[in-house]
Every structure is written in C-alpha cells, then in structure tokens.
GROMACS .gro file of C-alpha atoms in nm:
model
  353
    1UNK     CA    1   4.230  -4.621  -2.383
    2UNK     CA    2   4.101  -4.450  -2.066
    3UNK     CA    3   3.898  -4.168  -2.105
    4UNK     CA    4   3.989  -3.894  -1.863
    5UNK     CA    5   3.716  -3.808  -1.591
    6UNK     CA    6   3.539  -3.542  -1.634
    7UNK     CA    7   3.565  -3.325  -1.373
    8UNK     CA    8   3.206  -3.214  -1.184
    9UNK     CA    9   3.136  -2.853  -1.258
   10UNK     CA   10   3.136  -2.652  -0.930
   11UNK     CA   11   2.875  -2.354  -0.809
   12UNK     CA   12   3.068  -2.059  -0.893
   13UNK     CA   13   3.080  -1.869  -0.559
   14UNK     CA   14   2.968  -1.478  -0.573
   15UNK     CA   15   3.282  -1.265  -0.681
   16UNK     CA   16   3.429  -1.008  -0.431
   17UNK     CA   17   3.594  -0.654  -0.450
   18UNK     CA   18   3.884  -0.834  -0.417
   19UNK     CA   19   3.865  -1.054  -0.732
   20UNK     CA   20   3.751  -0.715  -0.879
   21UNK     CA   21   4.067  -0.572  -0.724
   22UNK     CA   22   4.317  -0.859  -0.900
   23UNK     CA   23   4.130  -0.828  -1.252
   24UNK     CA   24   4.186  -0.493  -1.268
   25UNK     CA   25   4.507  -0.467  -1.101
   26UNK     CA   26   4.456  -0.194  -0.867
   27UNK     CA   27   4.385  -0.200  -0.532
   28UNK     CA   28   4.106  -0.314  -0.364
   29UNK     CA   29   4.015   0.064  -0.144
   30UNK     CA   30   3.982   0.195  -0.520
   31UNK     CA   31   3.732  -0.069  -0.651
   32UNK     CA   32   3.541  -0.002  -0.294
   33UNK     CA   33   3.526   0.378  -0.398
   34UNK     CA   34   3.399   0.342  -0.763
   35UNK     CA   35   3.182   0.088  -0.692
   36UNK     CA   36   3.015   0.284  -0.381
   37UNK     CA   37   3.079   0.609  -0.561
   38UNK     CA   38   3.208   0.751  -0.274
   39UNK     CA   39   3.375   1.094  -0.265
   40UNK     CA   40   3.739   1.088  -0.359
   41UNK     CA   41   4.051   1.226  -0.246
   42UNK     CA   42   4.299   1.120  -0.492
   43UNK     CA   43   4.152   1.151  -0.851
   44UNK     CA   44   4.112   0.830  -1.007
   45UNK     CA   45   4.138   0.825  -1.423
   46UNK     CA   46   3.915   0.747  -1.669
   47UNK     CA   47   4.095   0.441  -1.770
   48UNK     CA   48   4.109   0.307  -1.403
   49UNK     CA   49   3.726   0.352  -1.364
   50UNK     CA   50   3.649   0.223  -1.697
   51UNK     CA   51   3.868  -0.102  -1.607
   52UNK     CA   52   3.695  -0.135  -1.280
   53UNK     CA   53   3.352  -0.133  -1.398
   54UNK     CA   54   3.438  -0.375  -1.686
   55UNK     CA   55   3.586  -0.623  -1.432
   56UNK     CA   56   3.262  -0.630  -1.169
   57UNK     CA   57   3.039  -0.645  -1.517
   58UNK     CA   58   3.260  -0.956  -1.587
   59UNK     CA   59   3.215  -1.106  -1.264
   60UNK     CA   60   2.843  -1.003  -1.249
   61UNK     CA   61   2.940  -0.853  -0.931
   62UNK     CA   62   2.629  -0.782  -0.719
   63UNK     CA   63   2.717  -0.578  -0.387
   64UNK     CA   64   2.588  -0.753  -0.041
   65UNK     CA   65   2.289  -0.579   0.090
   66UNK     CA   66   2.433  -0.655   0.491
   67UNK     CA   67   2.740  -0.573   0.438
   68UNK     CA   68   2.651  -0.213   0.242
   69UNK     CA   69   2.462  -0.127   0.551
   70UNK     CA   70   2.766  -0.196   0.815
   71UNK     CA   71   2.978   0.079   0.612
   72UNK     CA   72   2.637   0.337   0.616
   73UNK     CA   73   2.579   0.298   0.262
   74UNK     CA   74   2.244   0.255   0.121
   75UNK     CA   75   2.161  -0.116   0.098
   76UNK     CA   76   1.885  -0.045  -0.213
   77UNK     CA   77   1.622  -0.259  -0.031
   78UNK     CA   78   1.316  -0.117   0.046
   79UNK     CA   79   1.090  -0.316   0.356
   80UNK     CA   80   0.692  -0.363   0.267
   81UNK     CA   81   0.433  -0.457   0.524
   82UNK     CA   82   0.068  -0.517   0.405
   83UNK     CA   83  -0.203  -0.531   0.605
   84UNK     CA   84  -0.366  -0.843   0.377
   85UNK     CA   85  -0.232  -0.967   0.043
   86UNK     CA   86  -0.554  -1.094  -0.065
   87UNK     CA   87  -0.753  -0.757  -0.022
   88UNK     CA   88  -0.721  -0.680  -0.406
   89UNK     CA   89  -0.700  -0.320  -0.352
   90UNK     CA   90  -0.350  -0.386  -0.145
   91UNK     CA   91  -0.266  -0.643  -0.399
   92UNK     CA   92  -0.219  -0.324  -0.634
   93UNK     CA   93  -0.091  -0.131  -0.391
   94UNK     CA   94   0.195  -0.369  -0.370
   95UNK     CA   95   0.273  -0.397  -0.718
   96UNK     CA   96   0.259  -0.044  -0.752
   97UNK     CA   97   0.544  -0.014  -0.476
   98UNK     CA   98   0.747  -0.245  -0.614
   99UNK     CA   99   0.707  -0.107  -0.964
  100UNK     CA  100   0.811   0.245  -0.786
  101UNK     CA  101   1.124   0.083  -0.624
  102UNK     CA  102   1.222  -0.059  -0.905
  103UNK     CA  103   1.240   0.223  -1.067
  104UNK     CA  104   1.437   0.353  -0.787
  105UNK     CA  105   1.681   0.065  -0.827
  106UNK     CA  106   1.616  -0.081  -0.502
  107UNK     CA  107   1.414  -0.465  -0.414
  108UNK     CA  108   1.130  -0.493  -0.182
  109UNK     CA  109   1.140  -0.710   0.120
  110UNK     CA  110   0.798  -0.781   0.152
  111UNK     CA  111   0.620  -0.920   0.511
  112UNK     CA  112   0.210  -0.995   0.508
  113UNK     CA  113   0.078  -0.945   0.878
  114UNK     CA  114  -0.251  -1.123   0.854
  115UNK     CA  115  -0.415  -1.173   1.166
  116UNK     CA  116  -0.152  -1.310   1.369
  117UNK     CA  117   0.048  -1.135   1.604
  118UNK     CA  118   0.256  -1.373   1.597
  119UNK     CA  119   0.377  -1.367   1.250
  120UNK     CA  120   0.289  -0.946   1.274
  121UNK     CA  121   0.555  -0.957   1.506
  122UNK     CA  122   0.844  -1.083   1.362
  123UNK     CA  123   0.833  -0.915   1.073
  124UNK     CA  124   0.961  -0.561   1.235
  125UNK     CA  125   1.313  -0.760   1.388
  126UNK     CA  126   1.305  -0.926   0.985
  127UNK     CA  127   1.342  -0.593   0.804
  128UNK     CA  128   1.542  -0.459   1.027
  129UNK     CA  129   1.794  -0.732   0.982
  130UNK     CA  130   1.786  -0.695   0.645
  131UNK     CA  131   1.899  -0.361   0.666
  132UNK     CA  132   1.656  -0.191   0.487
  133UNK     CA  133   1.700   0.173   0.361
  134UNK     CA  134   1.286   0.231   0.455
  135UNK     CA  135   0.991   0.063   0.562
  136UNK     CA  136   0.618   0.102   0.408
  137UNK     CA  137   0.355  -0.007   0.614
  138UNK     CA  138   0.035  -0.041   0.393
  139UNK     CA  139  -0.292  -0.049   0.545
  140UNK     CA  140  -0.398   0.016   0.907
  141UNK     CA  141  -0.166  -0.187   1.161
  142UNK     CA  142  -0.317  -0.023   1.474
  143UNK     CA  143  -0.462  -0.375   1.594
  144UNK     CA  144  -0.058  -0.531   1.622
  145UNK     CA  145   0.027  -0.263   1.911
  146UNK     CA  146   0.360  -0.457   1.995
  147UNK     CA  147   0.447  -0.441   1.599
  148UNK     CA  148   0.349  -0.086   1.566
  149UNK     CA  149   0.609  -0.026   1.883
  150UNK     CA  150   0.859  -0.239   1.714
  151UNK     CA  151   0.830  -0.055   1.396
  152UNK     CA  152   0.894   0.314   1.640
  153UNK     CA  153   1.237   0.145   1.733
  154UNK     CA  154   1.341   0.036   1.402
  155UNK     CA  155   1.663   0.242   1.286
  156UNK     CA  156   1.495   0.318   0.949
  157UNK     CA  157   1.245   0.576   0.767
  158UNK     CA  158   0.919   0.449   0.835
  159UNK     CA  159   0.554   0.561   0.639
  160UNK     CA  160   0.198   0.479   0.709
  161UNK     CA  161   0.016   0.429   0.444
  162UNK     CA  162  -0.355   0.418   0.442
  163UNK     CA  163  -0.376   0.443   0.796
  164UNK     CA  164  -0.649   0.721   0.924
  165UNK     CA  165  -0.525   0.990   1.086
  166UNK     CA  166  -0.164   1.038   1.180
  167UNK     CA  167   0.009   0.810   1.401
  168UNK     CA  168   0.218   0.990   1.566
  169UNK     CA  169   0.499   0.784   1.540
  170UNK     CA  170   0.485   0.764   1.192
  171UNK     CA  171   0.525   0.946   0.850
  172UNK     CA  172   0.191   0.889   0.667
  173UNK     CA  173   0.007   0.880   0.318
  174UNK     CA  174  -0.350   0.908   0.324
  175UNK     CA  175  -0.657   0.992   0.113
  176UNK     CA  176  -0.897   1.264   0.257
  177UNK     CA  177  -1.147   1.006   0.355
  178UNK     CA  178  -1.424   1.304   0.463
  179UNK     CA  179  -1.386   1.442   0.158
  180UNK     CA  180  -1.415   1.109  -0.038
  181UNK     CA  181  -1.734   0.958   0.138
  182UNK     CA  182  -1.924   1.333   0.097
  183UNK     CA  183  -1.893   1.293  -0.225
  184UNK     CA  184  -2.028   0.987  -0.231
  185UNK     CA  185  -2.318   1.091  -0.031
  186UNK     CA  186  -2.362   1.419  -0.269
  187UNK     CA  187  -2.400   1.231  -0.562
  188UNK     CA  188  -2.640   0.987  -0.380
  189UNK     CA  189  -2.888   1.292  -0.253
  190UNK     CA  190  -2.870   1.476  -0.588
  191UNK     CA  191  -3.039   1.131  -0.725
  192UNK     CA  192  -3.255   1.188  -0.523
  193UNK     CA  193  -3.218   0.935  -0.183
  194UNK     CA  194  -3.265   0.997   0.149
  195UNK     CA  195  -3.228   0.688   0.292
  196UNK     CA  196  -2.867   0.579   0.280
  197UNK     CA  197  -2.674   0.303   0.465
  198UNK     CA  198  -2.336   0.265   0.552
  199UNK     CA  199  -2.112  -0.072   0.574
  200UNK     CA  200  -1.772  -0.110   0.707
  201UNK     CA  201  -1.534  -0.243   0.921
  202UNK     CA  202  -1.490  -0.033   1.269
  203UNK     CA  203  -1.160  -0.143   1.381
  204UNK     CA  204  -0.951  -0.009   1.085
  205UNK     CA  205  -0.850   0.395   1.084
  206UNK     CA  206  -0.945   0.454   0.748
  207UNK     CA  207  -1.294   0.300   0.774
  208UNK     CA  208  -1.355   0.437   1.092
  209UNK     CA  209  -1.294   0.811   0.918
  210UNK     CA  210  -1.533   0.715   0.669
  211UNK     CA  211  -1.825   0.644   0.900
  212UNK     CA  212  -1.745   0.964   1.106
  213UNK     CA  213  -1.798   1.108   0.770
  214UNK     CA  214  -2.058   0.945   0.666
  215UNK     CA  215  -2.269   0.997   1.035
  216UNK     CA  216  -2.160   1.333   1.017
  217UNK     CA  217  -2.303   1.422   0.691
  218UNK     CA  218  -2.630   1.233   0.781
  219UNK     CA  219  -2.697   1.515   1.052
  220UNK     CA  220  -2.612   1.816   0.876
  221UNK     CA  221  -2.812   1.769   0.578
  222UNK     CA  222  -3.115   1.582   0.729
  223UNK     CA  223  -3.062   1.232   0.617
  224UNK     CA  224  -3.297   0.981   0.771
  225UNK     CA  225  -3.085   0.797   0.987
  226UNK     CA  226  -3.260   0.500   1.132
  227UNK     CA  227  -3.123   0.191   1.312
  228UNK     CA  228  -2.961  -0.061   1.140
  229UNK     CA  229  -2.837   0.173   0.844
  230UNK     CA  230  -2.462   0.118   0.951
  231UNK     CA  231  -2.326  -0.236   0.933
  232UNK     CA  232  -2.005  -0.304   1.110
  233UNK     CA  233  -1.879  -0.582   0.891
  234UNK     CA  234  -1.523  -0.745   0.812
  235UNK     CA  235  -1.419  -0.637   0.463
  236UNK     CA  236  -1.487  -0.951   0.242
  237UNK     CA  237  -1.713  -1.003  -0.022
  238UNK     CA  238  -1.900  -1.267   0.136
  239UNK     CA  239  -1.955  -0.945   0.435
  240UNK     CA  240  -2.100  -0.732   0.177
  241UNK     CA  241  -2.364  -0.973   0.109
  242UNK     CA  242  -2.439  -1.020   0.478
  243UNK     CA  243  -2.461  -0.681   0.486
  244UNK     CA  244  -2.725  -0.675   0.214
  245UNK     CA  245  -2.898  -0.927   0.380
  246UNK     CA  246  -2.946  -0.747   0.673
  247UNK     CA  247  -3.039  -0.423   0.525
  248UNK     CA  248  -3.330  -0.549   0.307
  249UNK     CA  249  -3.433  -0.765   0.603
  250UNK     CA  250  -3.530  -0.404   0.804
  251UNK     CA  251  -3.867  -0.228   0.803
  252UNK     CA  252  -3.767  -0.003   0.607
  253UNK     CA  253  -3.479  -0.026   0.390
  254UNK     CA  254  -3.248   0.191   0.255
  255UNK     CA  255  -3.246   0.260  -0.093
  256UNK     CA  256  -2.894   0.330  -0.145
  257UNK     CA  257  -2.546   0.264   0.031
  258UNK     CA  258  -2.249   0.392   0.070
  259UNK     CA  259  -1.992   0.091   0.111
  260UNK     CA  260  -1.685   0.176   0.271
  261UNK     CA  261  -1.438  -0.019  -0.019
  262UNK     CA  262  -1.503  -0.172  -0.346
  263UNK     CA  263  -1.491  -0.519  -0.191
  264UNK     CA  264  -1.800  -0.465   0.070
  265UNK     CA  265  -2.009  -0.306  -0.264
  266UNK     CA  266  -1.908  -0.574  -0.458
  267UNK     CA  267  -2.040  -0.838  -0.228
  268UNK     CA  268  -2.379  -0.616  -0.201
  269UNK     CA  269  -2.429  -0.635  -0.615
  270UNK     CA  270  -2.414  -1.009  -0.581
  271UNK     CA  271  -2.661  -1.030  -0.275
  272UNK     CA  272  -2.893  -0.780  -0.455
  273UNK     CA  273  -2.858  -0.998  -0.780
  274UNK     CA  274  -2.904  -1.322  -0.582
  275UNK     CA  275  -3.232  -1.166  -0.404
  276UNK     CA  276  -3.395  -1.037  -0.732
  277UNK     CA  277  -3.306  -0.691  -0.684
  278UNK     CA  278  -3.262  -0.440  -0.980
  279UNK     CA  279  -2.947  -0.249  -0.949
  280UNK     CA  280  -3.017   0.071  -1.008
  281UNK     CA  281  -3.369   0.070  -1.036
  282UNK     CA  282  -3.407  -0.077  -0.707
  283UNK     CA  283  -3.092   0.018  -0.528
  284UNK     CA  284  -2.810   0.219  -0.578
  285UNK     CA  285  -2.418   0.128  -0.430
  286UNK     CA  286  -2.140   0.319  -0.398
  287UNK     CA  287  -1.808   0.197  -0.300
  288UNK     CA  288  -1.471   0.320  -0.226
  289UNK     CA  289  -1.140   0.256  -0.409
  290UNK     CA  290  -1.169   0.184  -0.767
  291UNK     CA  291  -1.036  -0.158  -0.785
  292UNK     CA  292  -1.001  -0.305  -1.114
  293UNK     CA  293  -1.310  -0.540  -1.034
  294UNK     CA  294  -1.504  -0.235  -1.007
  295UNK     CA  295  -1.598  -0.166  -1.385
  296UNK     CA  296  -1.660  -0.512  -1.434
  297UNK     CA  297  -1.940  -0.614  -1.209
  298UNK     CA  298  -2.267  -0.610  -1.314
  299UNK     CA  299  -2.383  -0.253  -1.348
  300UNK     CA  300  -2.052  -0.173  -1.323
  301UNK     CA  301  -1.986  -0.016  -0.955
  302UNK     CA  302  -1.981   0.351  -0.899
  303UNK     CA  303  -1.685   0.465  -0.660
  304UNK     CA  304  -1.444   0.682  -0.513
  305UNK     CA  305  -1.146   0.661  -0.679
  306UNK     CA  306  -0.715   0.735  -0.503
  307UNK     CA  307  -0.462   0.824  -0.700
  308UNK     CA  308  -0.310   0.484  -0.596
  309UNK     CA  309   0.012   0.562  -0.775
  310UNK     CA  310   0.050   0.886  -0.660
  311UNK     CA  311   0.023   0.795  -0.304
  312UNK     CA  312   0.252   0.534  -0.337
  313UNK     CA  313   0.541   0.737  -0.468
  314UNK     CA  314   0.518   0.981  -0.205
  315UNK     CA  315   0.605   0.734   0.028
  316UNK     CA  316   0.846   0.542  -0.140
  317UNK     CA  317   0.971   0.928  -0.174
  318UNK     CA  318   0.932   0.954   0.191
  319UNK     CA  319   1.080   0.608   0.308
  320UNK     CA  320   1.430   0.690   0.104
  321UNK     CA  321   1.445   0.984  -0.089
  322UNK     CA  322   1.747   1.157   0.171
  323UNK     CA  323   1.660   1.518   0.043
  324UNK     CA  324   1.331   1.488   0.198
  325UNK     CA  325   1.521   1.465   0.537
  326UNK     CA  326   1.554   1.732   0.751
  327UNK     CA  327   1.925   1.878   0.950
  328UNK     CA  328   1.865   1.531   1.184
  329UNK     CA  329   1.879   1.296   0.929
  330UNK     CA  330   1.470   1.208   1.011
  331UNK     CA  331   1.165   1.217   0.710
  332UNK     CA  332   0.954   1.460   0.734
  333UNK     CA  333   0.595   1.554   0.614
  334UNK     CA  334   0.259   1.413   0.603
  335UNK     CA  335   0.080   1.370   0.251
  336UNK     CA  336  -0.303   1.395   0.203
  337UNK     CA  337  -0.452   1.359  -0.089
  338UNK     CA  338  -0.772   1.391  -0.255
  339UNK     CA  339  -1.032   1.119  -0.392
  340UNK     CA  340  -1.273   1.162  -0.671
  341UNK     CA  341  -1.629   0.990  -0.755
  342UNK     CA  342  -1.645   0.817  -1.062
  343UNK     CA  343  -1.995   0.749  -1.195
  344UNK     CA  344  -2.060   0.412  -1.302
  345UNK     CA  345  -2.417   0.194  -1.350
  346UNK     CA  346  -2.453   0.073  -1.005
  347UNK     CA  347  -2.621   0.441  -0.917
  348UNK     CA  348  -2.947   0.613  -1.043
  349UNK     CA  349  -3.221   0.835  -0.970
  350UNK     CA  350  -3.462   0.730  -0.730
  351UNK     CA  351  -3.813   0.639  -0.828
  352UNK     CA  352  -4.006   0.819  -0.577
  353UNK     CA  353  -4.158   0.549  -0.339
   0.00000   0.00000   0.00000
C-alpha cells in the first residue's frame, strides 16, 4: 500500500494585526490600539485586551520596526556609530549601550566607521532608513566632515559622545578632560617628577583637550618642558611603544608620562619592559580610561578612570528619553562629567637623579 507523501513543512511567514484581528475576533483598528497603546476613544474591556494580547503572544507577533515609524510611533531601535570597534575602551562602551537599550526595550543598529569615508558615509542614510528612534555617535567623528553633515540632517535625536568640546550640531556626553589629565599630572609632581611627557593622538577632540591640558599645566606650575616631551602618535599599542622609544632615545628623558588612554600606556609598559626598564623605579605611566587591561599589566597601570556607564545612560537618556525634549520636540542639554585617578603600581616616587 502507498504511503501518503509527506507534505514539505513550509517557513511560517511573520503573523499580522490582521491574523491577530481574526483570532481574537475583533477588529483589526482595536488590535492596532492595544498593541501600540495608543490613547482611546471608545473604552475597550478587560476581556477584549486580555484576548488580544493572548492572540499576538500566540502568534509571537513582533511589530515591524519600518512600518512603526510611518504611523510616528517609536520603532524601539536605537542607531550606534563607533569610532573603532577594536579600541577596547569603545568595545565597552558598546556593550554598555546595548546593555542600556536593552534595558530600555529597544535593539541597537550598530555601524563601525573605521577609516573610510566611504563606509563612514553610508552609515548616516543606513540608520536613517532604519528608522531609528536616536543615534549615538561614540568617539570623535570630526575627521568624516560629510558624515558629521549627514548625521545634522538626519530626522532623529542625535548625541556625541566622547567628542571634545561641543559640536554644535550635536547633543554631547563628555568627561572633563582638563580636569582628568591635572590630576594626573598632580599625582605625578607630588611623587616628586618634574619631567613629564605627554603621548597622544592630535587629530581626535578628546585627545587634543588633553594636551591643551596637559601644556597648560606644564606652564603654570613650572614643569620642565623640553622638546620632544609630547608625542603625536596614533592610539595603538604598538604607538605607545614607539612612543617609548622615542622618549628614552632623547638627552634627557622624562621620568614619567602622562599617556593620553590606557592603550598608548599600555604599549609604553611593554617598551619599558622590553628595554630593561623598571616600572616604577625607573619610570612612572599614567594613562587615561580604566580599561579592563589596565589592572592587569605588569605593575598594574595607574589611570584616570569615566564613569563609563554613567555617561552612557545619559545619552541613551538623551537620544530617546521624549521627556528630555523641549516644547519643539528637539533634545536638549549637554552632560559633563567628572574623571577620577586611580592609583595603581605603574607610579612611584622619584629617586632623586
């Protein structure tokens, strides 16, 4: 006897209002407004709701993002841009931010700019047609001038994050970067050194803040400041150890530095490790963010520490929270906040020499 064929099973396709609608038996303007918990006119029961709801559990009903936005409603996606993925300090960042969304009930759409404009450029038109509720940019965009224009046109919230100063375009998050590298410097002079270098990477707003800072401080309290003690480097580790290099290679050397990130320092303890150098004893490094490298290398790395978190809820806050809006419907405020040292093994008091 013939067996009967068995018939192929078939993708299910994603379920609609309307199959919502025909479960439930009501019509398909009243699953719309439970659903989207819009404001009602006509009072719907308890029992209608209730029946709704059960019917788009059953379907695993999951609203479309594009189509939320055509009717104004939120679409619960929230639209990332980092700077560079492989920086680890932005790799947190990003996980904070989509740790914070979630929490918010909303996905991230996340674009990586690198360093090609290119790729930088599309990423604005992407978001947008995504229809996200907010955009984050995190880290200094400044050198992608056409995406930084793109991102003024977009029809959506957009923050700054780690930036430098204001943009004035933008909503922004930022640590007090003055405050955060004279601290740095105030816990190197109370140990004692005089002669303290800087390393960094000129073209980004944040660094360039932090060598104002850092020049600035040199002059008021009588620093020697000789050539060669700031190194304008790319932030990599291999950079910090070029930066090393060239440091110990000058007549007189510095015998501490102040490393504008964790990354640049963290490079240095290798070079200085490589060359034979005692870290402390020798010299003393301080960097700046408090990576989750940083109290693993070898002395562990004294830095300045952001409230990472912290700064990254204030701009999810900013990019969607609609009570931060003002009577036009645009974000407002800018958020500063403040950095801390913490004292690790990488620092001591100098030997006098």
């Amino acid at each position: 006897m013939t067996q009967p064929k068995k018939k192929e099973p078939t993708q299910r396709r994603p379920a609609t209002m309307k199959d919502i609608a025909n479960a439930a038996g009501v019509a398909q303007s009243t699953v719309s407004r439970i659903l989207n918990d819009a404001p009602l006119l006509v009072p719907i029961s308890r029992e209608t709701r209730e029946r709704v709801l059960a019917a788009a559990a059953e379907f695993a009903y999951r609203p479309n993002p594009h189509a939320r936005g055509l009717r104004g409603a939120p679409t619960m996606l929230l639209g990332a841009i980092v700077r560079d993925i492989t920086d680890p300090f932005f790799a947190g960042a990003i996980d904070a931010l989509s740790l914070e969304a979630r929490q918010r009930g909303y996905s991230v759409v996340l674009g990586h700019a690198r360093e090609r404009a290119d790729e930088a450029l599309a990423l604005a038109a992407v978001l947008e047609a995504r229809q996200c509720d907010g955009i984050v940019i995190v880290g200094d965009m400044r050198n992608q001038p056409r995406l930084m224009e793109d991102l003024e046109r977009v029809h959506a919230p957009v923050v700054a994050v780690w930036h430098g100063s204001r943009h004035d375009g933008f909503l922004t998050v930022n640590v007090d970067n003055r405050r955060g590298i004279e601290a740095a410097l105030n816990h190197l002079a109370r140990l004692g050194h005089r002669r303290v270098a800087f390393a960094g990477d000129p073209v980004l707003g944040d660094i360039q803040e932090r060598q104002a800072a850092y020049e600035d401080y040199v002059s008021r309290h009588g620093l020697e400041a000789r050539d060669g003690y700031i190194q304008h480097v790319r932030n990599s580790f291999s950079s910090g150890v070029a930066a090393l290099e060239a440091l110990m290679g000058l007549s007189e050397p510095p015998t501490a530095v102040a490393a504008a990130t964790d990354v640049l320092a963290i490079g240095m303890l290798h070079a200085a490790s490589e060359r034979g150098l005692a870290v402390p004893a020798d010299f003393s490094a301080v960097g700046f963010d408090d990576i989750p490298f940083a109290p693993m290398t070898v002395p562990a790395l004294t830095t300045v520490r952001m409230p990472l978190e912290r700064m990254i809820k204030a701009a999810v806050e900013m990019a969607v929270d609609k009570k931060l809006r003002n009577a036009a419907g645009t974000p407002r405020g800018v958020r500063v906040f403040r950095p801390s040292v913490v004292v690790r093994r990488s620092t001591a008091k100098l030997e006098r020499r």
